[in-house]
CSV table of C-alpha atoms in Angstrom, one decimal:
chain,number,residue,atom,x,y,z
A,16,MET,CA,2.2,7.9,-8.6
A,17,GLY,CA,3.4,9.4,-5.3
A,18,ILE,CA,3.0,8.3,-1.8
A,19,VAL,CA,1.9,10.9,0.7
A,20,ASP,CA,3.5,10.2,4.1
A,21,ALA,CA,0.6,10.3,6.5
A,22,ALA,CA,0.1,7.9,9.4
A,23,ILE,CA,-3.1,5.9,9.7
A,24,ALA,CA,-4.9,6.6,12.9
A,25,ASP,CA,-5.2,3.7,15.3
A,26,ASP,CA,-9.0,3.9,15.2
A,27,GLU,CA,-9.1,3.9,11.4
A,28,GLY,CA,-9.6,0.1,10.9
A,29,LEU,CA,-9.3,-1.7,7.6
A,30,PRO,CA,-11.9,-4.0,6.2
A,31,PRO,CA,-10.9,-7.7,6.3
A,32,LEU,CA,-9.3,-9.2,3.3
A,33,ARG,CA,-11.9,-10.5,0.8
A,34,PRO,CA,-11.5,-14.2,-0.1
A,35,ASP,CA,-11.3,-13.1,-3.8
A,36,ALA,CA,-8.7,-10.3,-3.2
A,37,ILE,CA,-6.1,-10.1,-6.0
A,38,ILE,CA,-2.6,-10.6,-4.6
A,39,VAL,CA,0.5,-9.7,-6.7
A,40,ALA,CA,3.9,-10.7,-5.1
A,41,GLY,CA,7.3,-9.4,-5.8
A,42,ALA,CA,10.7,-8.6,-4.1
A,43,THR,CA,12.1,-5.4,-2.8
A,44,ARG,CA,15.3,-4.0,-4.1
A,45,ARG,CA,17.0,-5.7,-1.2
A,46,GLY,CA,15.4,-9.0,-2.0
A,47,LYS,CA,12.7,-9.2,0.7
A,48,PRO,CA,9.4,-10.6,-0.4
A,49,CYS,CA,6.6,-8.0,-0.7
A,50,ARG,CA,3.1,-7.9,-2.1
A,51,LEU,CA,0.3,-5.7,-3.3
A,52,ILE,CA,-3.3,-6.7,-2.4
A,53,ASP,CA,-6.3,-5.3,-4.4
A,54,ASN,CA,-9.1,-5.7,-1.8
A,55,THR,CA,-11.5,-4.1,-4.3
A,56,CYS,CA,-11.0,-6.9,-6.8
A,57,SER,CA,-11.5,-4.3,-9.5
A,58,GLN,CA,-8.1,-3.8,-11.2
A,59,PRO,CA,-6.5,-5.9,-13.9
A,60,ARG,CA,-3.4,-7.8,-12.8
A,61,GLU,CA,-1.2,-5.8,-15.2
A,62,ALA,CA,-2.1,-2.5,-13.5
A,63,LEU,CA,-1.4,-4.0,-10.1
A,64,GLU,CA,2.0,-5.4,-11.3
A,65,ASP,CA,2.9,-1.9,-12.6
A,66,LEU,CA,1.9,-0.3,-9.3
A,67,LEU,CA,3.9,-2.9,-7.3
A,68,ASN,CA,6.9,-2.3,-9.5
A,69,ASP,CA,6.5,1.5,-8.9
A,70,LEU,CA,6.3,1.0,-5.2
A,71,ILE,CA,9.4,-1.2,-5.2
A,72,ALA,CA,11.4,1.3,-7.4
A,73,GLN,CA,10.5,4.2,-5.1
A,74,ASP,CA,11.6,2.1,-2.1
A,75,HIS,CA,8.3,2.2,-0.2
A,76,PHE,CA,8.7,-1.2,1.4
A,77,GLY,CA,10.5,-2.0,4.6
A,78,PRO,CA,10.3,-0.9,8.2
A,79,GLY,CA,9.8,2.8,8.3
A,80,GLY,CA,9.4,5.4,10.9
A,81,PHE,CA,7.0,8.2,11.4
A,82,THR,CA,7.3,11.3,13.5
A,83,ALA,CA,4.2,13.3,14.4
A,84,ALA,CA,4.4,17.0,13.6
A,85,GLY,CA,6.2,18.7,16.4
A,86,GLY,CA,7.0,15.4,18.1
A,87,ASN,CA,10.4,14.2,19.1
A,88,THR,CA,9.7,10.4,19.0
A,89,ILE,CA,9.7,8.1,16.0
A,90,THR,CA,7.1,5.3,15.8
A,91,LEU,CA,8.3,2.3,13.8
A,92,GLY,CA,6.1,0.2,11.6
A,93,VAL,CA,3.3,2.7,11.2
A,94,PRO,CA,1.3,2.1,8.0
A,95,GLN,CA,1.3,5.0,5.6
A,96,SER,CA,-1.8,6.0,3.6
A,97,ALA,CA,-2.1,7.7,0.2
A,98,HIS,CA,-4.4,8.0,-2.7
A,99,VAL,CA,-3.7,6.3,-6.0
A,100,GLN,CA,-5.5,6.6,-9.3
A,101,LEU,CA,-5.8,3.5,-11.4
A,102,GLY,CA,-7.7,4.0,-14.7
A,103,GLU,CA,-10.5,6.4,-14.0
A,104,ASP,CA,-10.9,5.4,-10.3
A,105,ILE,CA,-9.2,6.7,-7.2
A,106,TYR,CA,-8.4,4.3,-4.3
A,107,ARG,CA,-6.9,4.4,-0.9
A,108,LEU,CA,-3.4,2.9,-0.8
A,109,ILE,CA,-2.1,1.7,2.6
A,110,VAL,CA,1.5,0.6,2.8
A,111,PHE,CA,2.7,-1.6,5.7
A,112,ASP,CA,6.3,-2.8,6.1
A,113,TYR,CA,6.2,-5.3,3.1
A,114,GLU,CA,2.6,-5.1,2.0
A,115,ALA,CA,0.5,-2.6,0.3
A,116,ARG,CA,-3.3,-2.7,0.1
A,117,ILE,CA,-5.8,-1.0,-2.3
A,118,GLU,CA,-9.1,-0.2,-0.6
A,119,SER,CA,-12.2,1.7,-1.6
A,120,PHE,CA,-13.1,4.9,0.2
C-alpha cells in the first residue's frame, strides 16, 4: 500500500463521521496517539489494524508540509489523499496529522 502525496482541495469536503464508524487507535513511532477511521463501516477490524500499522511503519502520521507544483511556499497540516484497496474494494484514504479516514468514492 502506498500513499500518493496529493493535497485535498479546500472545496473538497468530507462527509461527517458516521455514528457507527469503526475507529482503530494506535501510536506513531514517536509515541503520539493516532487513529484510523473506517467511515464506510465495511472493513473487518483486522484489515483496519493492518492498514494502520502500515501507515505507522511508513511514517505517514505527524504534521507534514505540502508545496504546490511550481510554488515556493509550504503549507503545513494539509491533508493528503490516496487510494487504497482493501479486499476487492477501492476506497479513498485521507491522512491528516494524526488521523486517517477511509471514505467511499
